[in-house]
Coordinates of C-alpha atoms and ligand atoms in Angstrom, one line a residue:
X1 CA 0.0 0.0 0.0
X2 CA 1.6 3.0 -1.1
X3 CA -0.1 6.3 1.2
X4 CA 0.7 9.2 -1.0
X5 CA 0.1 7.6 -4.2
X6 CA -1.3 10.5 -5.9
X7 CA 2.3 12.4 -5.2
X8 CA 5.2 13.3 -6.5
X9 CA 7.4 11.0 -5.0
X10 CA 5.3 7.8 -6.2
X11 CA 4.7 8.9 -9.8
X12 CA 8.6 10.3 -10.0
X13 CA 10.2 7.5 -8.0
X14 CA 7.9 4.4 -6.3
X15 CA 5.9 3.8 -9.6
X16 CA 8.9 3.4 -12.3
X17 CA 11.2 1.5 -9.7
X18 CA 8.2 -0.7 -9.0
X19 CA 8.4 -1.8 -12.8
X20 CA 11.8 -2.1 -12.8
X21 CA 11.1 -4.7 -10.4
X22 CA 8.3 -6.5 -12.6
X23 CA 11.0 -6.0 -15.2
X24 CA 13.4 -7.8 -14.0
X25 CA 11.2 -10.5 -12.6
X26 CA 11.5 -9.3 -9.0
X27 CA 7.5 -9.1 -8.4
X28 CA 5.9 -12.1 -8.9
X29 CA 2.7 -12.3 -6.5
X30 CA 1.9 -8.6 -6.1
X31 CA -0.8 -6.0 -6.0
X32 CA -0.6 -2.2 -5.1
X33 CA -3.1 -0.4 -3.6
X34 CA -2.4 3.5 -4.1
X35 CA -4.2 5.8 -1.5
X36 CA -4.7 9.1 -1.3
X37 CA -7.5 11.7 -0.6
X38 CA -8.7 12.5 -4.2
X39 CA -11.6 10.6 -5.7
X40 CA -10.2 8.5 -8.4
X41 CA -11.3 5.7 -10.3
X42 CA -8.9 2.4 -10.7
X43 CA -8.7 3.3 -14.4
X44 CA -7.5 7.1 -13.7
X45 CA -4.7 6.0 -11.2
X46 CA -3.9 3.3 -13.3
X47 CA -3.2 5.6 -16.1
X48 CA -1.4 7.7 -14.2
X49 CA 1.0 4.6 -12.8
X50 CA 1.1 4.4 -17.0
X51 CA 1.9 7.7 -17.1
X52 CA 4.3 7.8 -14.7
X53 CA 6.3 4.8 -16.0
X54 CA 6.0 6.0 -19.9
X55 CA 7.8 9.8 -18.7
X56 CA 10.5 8.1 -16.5
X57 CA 11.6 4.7 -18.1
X58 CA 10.1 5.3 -22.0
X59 CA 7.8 2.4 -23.9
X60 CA 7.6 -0.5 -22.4
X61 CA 6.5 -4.0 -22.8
X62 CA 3.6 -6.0 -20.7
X63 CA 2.8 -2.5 -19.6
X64 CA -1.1 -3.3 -19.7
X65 CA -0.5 -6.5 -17.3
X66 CA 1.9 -4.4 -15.1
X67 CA -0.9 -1.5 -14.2
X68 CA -3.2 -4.6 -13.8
X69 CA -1.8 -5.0 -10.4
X70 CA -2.9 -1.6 -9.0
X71 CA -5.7 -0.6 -7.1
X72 CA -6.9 2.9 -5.9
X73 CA -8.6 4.0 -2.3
X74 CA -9.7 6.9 -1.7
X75 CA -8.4 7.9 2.1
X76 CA -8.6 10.8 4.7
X77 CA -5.7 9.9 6.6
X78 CA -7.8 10.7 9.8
X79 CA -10.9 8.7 9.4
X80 CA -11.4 5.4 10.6
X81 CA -14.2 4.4 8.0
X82 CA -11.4 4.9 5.2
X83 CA -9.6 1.9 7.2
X84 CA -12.0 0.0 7.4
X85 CA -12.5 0.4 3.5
X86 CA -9.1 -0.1 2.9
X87 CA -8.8 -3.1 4.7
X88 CA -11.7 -4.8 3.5
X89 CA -9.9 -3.9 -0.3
X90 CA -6.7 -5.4 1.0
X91 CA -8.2 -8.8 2.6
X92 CA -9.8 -9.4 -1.7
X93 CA -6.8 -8.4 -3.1
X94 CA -5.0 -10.7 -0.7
X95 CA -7.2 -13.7 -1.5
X96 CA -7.1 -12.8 -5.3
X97 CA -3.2 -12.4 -6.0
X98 CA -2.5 -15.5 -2.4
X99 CA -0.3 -12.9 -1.6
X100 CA 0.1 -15.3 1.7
X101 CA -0.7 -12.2 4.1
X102 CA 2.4 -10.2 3.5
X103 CA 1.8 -6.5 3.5
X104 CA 4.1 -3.7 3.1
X105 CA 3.0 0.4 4.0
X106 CA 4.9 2.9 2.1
X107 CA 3.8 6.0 3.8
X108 CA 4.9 8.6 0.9
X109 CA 2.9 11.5 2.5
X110 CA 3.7 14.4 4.6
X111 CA 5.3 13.9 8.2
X112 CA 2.8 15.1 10.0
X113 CA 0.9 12.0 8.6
X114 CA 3.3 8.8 9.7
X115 CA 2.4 8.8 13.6
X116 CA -1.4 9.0 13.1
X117 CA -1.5 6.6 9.9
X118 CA 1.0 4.1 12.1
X119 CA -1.6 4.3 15.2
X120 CA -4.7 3.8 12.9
X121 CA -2.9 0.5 10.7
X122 CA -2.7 -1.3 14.0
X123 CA -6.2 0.3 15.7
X124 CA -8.3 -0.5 12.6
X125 CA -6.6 -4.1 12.0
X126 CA -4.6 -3.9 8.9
X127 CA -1.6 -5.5 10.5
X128 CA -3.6 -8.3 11.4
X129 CA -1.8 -10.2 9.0
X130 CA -0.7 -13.8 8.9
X131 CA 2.7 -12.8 6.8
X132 CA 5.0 -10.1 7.3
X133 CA 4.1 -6.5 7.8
X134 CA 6.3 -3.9 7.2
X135 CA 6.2 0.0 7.4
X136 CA 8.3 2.1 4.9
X137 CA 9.0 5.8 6.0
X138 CA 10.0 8.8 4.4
X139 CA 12.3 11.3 5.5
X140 CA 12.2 13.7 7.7
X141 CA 12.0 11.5 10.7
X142 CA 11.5 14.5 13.2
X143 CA 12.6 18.0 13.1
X144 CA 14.9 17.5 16.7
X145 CA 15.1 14.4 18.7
X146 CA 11.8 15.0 21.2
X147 CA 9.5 14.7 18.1
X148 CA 11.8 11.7 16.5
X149 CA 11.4 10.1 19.4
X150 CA 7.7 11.3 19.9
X151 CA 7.5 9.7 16.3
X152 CA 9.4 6.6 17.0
X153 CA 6.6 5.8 19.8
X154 CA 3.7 6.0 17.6
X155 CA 5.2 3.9 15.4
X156 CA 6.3 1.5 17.7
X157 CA 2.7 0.9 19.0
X158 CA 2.1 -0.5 15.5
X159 CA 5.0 -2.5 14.8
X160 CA 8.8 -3.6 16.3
X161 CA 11.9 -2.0 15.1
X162 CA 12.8 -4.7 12.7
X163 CA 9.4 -4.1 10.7
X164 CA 10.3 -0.1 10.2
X165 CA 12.3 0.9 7.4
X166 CA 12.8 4.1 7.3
X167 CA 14.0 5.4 3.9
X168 CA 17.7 7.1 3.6
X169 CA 17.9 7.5 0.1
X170 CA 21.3 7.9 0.1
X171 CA 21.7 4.5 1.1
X172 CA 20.3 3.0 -2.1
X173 CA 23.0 4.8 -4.0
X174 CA 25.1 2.3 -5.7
X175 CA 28.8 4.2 -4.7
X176 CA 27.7 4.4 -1.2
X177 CA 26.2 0.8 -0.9
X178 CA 30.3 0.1 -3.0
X179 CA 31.8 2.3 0.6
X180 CA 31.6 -0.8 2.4
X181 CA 33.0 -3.4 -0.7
X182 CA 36.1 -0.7 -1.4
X183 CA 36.5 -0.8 2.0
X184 CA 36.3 -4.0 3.6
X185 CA 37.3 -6.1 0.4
X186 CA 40.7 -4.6 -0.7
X187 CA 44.2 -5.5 1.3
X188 CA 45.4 -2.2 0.2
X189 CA 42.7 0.0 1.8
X190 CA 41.8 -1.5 5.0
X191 CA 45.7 -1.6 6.4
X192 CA 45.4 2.2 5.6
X193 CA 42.3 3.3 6.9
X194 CA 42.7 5.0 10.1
X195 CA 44.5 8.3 12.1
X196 CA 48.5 6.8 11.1
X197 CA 47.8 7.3 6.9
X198 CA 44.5 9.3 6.2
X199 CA 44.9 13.1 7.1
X200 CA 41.3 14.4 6.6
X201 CA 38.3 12.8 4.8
X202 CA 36.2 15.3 2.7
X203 CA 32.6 14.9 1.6
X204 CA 30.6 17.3 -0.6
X205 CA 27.0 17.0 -1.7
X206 CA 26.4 20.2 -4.1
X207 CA 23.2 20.9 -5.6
X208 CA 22.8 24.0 -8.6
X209 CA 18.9 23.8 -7.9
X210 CA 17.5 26.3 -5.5
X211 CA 14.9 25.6 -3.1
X212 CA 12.1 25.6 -5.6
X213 CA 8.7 24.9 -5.0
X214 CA 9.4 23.2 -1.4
X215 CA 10.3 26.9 0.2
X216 CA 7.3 25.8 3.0
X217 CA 9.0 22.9 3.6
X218 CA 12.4 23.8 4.0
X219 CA 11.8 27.0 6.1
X220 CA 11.3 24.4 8.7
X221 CA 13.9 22.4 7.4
X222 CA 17.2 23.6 6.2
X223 CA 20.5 22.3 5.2
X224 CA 21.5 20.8 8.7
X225 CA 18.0 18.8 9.2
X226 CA 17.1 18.1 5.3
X227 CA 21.1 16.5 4.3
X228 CA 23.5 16.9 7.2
X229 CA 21.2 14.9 10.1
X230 CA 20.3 12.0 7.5
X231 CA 22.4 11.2 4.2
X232 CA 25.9 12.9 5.2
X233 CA 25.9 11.2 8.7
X234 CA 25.2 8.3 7.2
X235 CA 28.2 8.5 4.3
X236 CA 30.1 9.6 7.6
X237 CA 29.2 6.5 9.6
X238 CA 30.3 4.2 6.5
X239 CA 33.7 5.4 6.1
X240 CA 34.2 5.3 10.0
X241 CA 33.1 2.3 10.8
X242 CA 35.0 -0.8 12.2
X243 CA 34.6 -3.8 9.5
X244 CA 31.9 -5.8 10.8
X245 CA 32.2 -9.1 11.9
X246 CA 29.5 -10.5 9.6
X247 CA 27.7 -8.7 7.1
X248 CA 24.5 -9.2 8.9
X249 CA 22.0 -5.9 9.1
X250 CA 22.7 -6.0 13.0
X251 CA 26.1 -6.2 13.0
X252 CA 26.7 -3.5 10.2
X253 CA 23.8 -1.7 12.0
X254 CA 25.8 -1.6 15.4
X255 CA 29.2 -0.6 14.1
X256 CA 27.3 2.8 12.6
X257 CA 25.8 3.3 15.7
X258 CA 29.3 2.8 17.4
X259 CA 30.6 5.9 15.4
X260 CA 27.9 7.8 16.6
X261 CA 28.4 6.9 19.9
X262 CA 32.5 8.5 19.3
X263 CA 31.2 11.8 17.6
X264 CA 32.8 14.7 19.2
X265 CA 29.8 16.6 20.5
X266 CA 29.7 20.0 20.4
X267 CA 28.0 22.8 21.8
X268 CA 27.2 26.7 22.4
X269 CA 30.6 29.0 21.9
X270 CA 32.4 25.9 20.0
X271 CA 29.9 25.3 17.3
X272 CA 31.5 28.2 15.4
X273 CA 35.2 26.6 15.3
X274 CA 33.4 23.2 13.9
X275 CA 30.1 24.3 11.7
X276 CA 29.7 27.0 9.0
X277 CA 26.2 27.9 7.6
X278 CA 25.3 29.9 4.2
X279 CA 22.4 30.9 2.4
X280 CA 22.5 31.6 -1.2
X281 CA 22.5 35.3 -2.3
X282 CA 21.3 35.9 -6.2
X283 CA 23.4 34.9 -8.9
X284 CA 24.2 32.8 -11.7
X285 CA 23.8 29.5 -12.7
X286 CA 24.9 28.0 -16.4
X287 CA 24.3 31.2 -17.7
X288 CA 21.1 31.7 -16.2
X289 CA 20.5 34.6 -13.5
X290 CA 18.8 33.0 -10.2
X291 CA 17.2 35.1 -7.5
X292 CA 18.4 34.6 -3.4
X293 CA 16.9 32.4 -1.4
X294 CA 14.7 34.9 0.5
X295 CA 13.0 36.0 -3.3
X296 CA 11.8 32.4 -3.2
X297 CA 8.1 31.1 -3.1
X298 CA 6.9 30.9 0.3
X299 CA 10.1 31.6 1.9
X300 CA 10.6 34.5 4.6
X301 CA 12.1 37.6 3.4
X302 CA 14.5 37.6 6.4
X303 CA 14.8 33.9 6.9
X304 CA 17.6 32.7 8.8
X305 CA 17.4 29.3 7.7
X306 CA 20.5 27.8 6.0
X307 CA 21.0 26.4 2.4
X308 CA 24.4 25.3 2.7
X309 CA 26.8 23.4 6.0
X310 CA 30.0 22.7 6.4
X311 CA 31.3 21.5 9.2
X312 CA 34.1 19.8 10.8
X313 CA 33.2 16.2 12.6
X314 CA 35.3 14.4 15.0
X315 CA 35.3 10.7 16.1
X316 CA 36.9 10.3 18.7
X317 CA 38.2 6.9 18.7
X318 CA 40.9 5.3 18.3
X319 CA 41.1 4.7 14.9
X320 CA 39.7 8.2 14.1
X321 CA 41.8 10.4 16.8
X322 CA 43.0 13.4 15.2
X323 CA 41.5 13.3 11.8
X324 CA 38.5 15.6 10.7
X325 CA 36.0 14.4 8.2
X326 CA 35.1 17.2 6.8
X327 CA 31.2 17.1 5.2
X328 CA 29.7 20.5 3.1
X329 CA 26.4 20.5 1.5
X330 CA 24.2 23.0 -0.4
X331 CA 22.0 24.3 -2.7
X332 CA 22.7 26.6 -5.8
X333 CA 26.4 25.7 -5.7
X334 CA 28.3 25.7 -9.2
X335 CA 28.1 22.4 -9.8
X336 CA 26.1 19.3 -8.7
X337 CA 28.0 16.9 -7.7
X338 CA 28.1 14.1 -4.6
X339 CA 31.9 13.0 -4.0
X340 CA 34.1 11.4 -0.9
X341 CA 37.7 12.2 -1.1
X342 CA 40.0 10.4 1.5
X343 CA 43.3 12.4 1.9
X344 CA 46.2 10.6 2.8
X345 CA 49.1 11.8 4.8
X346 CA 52.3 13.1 3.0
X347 CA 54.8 10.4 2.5
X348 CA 57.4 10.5 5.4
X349 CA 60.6 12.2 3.3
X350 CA 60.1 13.9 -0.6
X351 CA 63.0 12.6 -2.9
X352 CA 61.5 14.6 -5.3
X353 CA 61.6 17.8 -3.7
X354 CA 63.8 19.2 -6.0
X355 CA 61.3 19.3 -8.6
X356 CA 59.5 22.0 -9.4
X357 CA 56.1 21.4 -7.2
X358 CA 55.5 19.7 -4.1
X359 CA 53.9 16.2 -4.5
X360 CA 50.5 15.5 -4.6
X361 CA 49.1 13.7 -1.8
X362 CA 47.5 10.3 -3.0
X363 CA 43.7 10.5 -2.9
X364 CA 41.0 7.9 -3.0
X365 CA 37.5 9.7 -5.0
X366 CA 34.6 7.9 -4.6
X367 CA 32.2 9.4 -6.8
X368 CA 28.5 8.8 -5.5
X369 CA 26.7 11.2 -8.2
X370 CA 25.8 11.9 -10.7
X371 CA 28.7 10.2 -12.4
X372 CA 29.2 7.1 -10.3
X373 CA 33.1 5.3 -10.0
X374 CA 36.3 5.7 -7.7
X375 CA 39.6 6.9 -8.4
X376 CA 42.9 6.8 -6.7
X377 CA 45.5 9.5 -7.4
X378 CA 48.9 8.5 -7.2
X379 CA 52.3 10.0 -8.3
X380 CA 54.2 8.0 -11.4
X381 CA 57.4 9.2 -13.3
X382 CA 56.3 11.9 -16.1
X383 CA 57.4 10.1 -19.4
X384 CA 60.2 10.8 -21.1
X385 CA 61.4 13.7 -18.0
X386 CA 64.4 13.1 -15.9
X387 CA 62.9 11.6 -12.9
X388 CA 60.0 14.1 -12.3
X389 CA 57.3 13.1 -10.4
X390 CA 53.5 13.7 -11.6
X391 CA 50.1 12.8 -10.9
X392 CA 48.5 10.1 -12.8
X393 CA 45.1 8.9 -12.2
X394 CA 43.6 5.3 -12.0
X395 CA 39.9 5.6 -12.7
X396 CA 37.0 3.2 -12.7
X397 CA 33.2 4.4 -13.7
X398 CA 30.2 2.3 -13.4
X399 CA 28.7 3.4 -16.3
X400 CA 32.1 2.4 -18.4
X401 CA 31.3 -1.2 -17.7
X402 CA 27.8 -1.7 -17.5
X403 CA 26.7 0.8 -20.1
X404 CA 23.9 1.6 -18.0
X405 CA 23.0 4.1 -15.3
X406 CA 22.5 1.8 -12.2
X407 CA 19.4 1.1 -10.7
X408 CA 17.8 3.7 -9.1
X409 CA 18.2 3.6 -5.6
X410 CA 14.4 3.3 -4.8
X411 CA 14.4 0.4 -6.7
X412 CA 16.7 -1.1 -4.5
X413 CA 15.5 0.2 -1.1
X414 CA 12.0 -1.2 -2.5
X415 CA 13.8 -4.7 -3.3
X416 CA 15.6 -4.4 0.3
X417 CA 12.4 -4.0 1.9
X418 CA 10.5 -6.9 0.4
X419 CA 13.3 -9.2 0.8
X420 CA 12.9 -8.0 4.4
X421 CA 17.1 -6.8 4.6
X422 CA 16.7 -3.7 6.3
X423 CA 21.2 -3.3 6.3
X424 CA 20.6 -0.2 4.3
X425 CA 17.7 1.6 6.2
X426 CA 18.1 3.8 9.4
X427 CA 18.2 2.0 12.7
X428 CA 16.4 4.2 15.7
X429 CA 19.5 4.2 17.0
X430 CA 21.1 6.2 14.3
X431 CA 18.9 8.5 13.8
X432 CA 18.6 9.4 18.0
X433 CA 22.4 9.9 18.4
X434 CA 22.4 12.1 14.9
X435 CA 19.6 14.0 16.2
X436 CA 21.2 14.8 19.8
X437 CA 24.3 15.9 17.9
X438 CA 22.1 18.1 15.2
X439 CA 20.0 19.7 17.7
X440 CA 23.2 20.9 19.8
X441 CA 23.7 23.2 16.0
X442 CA 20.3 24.3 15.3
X443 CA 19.5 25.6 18.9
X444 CA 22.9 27.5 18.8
X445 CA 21.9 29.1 15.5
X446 CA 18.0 29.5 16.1
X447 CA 18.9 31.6 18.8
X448 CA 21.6 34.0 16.7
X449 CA 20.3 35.6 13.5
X450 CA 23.4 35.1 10.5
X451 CA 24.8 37.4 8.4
X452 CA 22.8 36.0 5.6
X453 CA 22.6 36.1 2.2
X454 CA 26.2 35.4 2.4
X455 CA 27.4 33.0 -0.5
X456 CA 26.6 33.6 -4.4
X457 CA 24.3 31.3 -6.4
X458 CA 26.7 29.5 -8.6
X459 CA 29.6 29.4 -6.4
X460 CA 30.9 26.7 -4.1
X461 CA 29.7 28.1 -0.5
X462 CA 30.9 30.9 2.4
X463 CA 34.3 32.1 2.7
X464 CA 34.3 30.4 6.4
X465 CA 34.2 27.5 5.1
X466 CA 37.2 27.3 3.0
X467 CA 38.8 29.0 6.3
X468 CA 37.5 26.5 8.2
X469 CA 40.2 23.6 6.4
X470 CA 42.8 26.3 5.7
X471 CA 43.5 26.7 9.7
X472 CA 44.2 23.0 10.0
X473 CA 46.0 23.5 7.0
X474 CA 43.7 22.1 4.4
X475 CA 41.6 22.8 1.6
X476 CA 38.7 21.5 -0.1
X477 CA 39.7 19.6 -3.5
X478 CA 37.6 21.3 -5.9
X479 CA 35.2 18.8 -7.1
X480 CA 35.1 19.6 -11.1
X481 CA 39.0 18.7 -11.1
X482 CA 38.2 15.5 -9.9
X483 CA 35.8 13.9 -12.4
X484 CA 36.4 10.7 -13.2
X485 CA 37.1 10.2 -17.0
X486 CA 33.7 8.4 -18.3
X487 CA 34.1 6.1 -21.2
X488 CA 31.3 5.1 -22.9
Ligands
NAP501 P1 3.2 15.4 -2.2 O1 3.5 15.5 -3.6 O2 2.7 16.6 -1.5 O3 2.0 14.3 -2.0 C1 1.3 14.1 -0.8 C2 0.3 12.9 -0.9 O4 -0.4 12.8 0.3 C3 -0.7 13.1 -2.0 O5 -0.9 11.8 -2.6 C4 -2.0 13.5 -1.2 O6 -3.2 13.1 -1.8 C5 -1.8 12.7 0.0 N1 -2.5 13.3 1.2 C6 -2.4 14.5 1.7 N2 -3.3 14.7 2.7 C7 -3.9 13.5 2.9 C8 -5.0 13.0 3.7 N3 -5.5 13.7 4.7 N4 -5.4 11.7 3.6 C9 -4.9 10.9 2.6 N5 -3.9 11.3 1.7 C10 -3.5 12.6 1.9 O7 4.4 14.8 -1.3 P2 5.7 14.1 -1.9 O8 6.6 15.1 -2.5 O9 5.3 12.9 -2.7 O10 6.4 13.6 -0.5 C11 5.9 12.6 0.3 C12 6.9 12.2 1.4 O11 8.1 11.8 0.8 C13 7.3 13.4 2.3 O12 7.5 12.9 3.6 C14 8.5 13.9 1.7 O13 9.3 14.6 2.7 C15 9.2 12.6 1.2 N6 10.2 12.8 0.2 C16 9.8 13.3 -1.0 C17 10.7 13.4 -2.1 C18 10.3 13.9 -3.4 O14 11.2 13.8 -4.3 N7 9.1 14.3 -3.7 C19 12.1 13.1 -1.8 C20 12.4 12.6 -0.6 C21 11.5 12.5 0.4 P3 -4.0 14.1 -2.7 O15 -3.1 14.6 -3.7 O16 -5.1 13.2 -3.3 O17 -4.5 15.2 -1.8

């Protein structure tokens, strides 16, 4: 049952990753039943699941027998009687398909919604199943950690922590699910992962779009709960991690939460040395002029709300002592781009320190989007020189191989979910200990009004933040000179 079906998420993402799954023989015994409030027929939503698979994936085959599995409901969210509807749909459609029982929500709606729709599943007996039930979420999960947890009650009245999935979407990306494989399946990384040979860790998650039509949304939101809380914790908790001793969803699970458990909190007066926030004055993007963030729809003329982090992050254990992981994300940056670049320490004496530059550190790039791959920088002898040194790259892109874009990361996350592996899927204990070390940032900065509009549209972020590497004596790699060299 997909609650929200009428939305954009379903018809941009949920429906075409559903037939990707039909496509590739992953669905066998399955029915959807789409609800939302609007009064639609079967035959209108079904042409809009058409609709919605046509504009995303092209023509298809068996189409006409793919749509046949959906149903429609008209719901209000808050009424009982629409249960009871909906569950009296579900127990025929059940029967018809012998779909043994086994029920998954997908509540693609607004937040507000997950707690009461949770409490009413369980009240009006539609997880009264003889299968499996299970309960996707959408992000946000809470705006702090009182209302996560407030959340995480409701939801727990209706079912146990190993039936919730709740949705990072991040963590269907095919480079960050690769983190763990580059890490934990290589001789020559893992001996080098830690505080003795990595001197900082780097990720970036730049967007060129603006806030568009979600400026409601994202007055409540920002940068720090809408990316940093969620999908760069998570990238953060992946690189840090010890390897697991299986690959079992708990055991993965409790290594991330044992990074979280090291973060460096930080608070009040120290929040400046560690965090940066921006908001994007008018500029330019390819050419095009784009008006600031407080000229958007629905967004506050003197909004203090950030479009852009960066901040310095701190694990203090003992593989991590000493080295910052530095994360930045924003929106209506020059170029959109999601990469991880792992900075290792200079080697111990230069022999080529006589040549004109200094050496480049080696670097390992994991590019997560849009193009997907990893590269390792090292230094090799320039051909044909005396013995200069220079940097050659050793690239490998996903699309080079497979000639395709990898699945979508729903499509995986949906697969995860009905396969009932819930590795890639936030634990509660994740998301509490990123909450409790977001909400230390946002009450420091609700409380003091910024300096904003204070970065361009087009550029990459605030001054501070390339201040904040250069007095550790750092800098950011600039992302564009570290594409990795697509062949097709
Ligand atoms: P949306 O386009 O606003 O759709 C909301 C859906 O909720 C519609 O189907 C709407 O039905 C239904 N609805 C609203 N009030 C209802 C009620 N009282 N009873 C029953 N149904 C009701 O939202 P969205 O963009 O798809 O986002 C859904 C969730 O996914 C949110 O939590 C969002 O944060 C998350 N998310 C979205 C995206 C994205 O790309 N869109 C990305 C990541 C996360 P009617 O249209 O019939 O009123």
């Amino acid at each position: 049952m997909i609650f929200g079906a009428t939305g954009d998420l379903a018809k941009r993402k949920l429906f075409p990753s559903l037939y990707r799954l039909y496509e590739r023989k992953r669905l066998n015994k399955f029915a959807v039943i789409g609800v939302a409030r609007r009064q639609l027929t079967n035959e209108e939503f079904q042409a809009s699941v058409r609709e919605s698979v046509l504009s995303s994936l092209g023509n298809k085959e068996n189409l006409d027998d793919f749509i046949s599995h959906f149903f429609y409901q008209s719901h209000d969210a808050g009424d009982s009687n629409s249960y009871a509807a909906l569950k009296k749909l579900a127990d025929e459609i059940d029967g018809h398909y012998t779909l043994e029982g086994n029920r998954i929500f997908y509540l693609a709606m607004a937040p507000e919604f997950f707690g009461p729709i949770a409490l009413h599943l369980k009240s009006d007996g539609l997880t009264d199943v003889k299968g499996y039930k299970r309960l996707v979420i959408e992000k946000p999960f809470g705006h702090d950690l009182a209302s996560a947890k407030e959340l995480n009650k409701q939801i727990r009245t209706a079912f146990s922590e190993d039936e919730i999935y709740r949705i990072d979407h991040y963590l269907g990306k095919e480079m960050v699910r690769n983190i763990e494989v580059i890490r934990f399946a290589n001789a020559i990384f893992e001996p080098l992962w830690n505080n003795r040979y990595i001197s900082n860790i780097q990720i970036t998650s730049s967007e060129t779009l603006g806030v568009e039509e979600r400026g409601r949304y994202y007055e409540t939101s920002g940068a720090l709960r809408d990316m940093l809380q969620n999908h760069m914790m998570q990238m953060v908790a992946l690189l840090a991690m010890e390897p697991p001793i299986k690959l079992t969803t708990n055991e993965i699970r409790s290594e991330k939460v044992r990074v979280f458990r090291s973060l460096r909190m930080v608070e009040g007066e120290q929040i400046k040395d560690y965090f940066v926030r921006g908001q994007y004055d008018e500029g330019a993007i390819n050419g095009k002029q784009v008006p600031k963030y407080r000229d958007e729809p629905m967004v506050d003329k003197e909004s203090n709300t950030e479009t852009y982090v960066a901040g310095k992050i701190m694990i203090d254990n003992f593989r991590w002592a000493g080295v910052p992981f530095y994360i930045r994300t924003g929106k209506r940056m020059s170029t959109k781009s999601t990469k991880i670049v792992v900075q290792f320490k200079d080697i111990p004496m230069n022999l080529y320190y006589e040549t004109e530059k200094m050496l480049n550190p080696n670097l390992l790039v994991i590019h997560i989007q849009p193009e997907e791959g990893i590269t390792l920088h090292l230094n090799a002898k320039k051909a044909g020189g005396h013995l200069d040194a220079q940097e050659v790259k050793l690239s490998f892109a996903n699309t080079g191989v497979f000639t395709m874009n990898t699945p979508e990361g729903y499509e995986k996350l949906l697969y995860d979910c009905m396969r009932g592996d819930a590795t890639n899927f936030t634990h509660w204990d994740e998301v509490a200990y990123s909450w409790a070390f977001v909400d230390k940032i946002s009450e420091v900065w609700q409380k003091t009004k910024a300096a904003f509009p204070n970065y361009t549209s087009g550029s990459m972020g605030p001054k501070a933040a390339d201040e904040l590497l250069e007095k550790d004596g750092f800098f950011w790699w600039p992302v564009t000179d570290l594409d990795v060299d697509i062949c097709q």
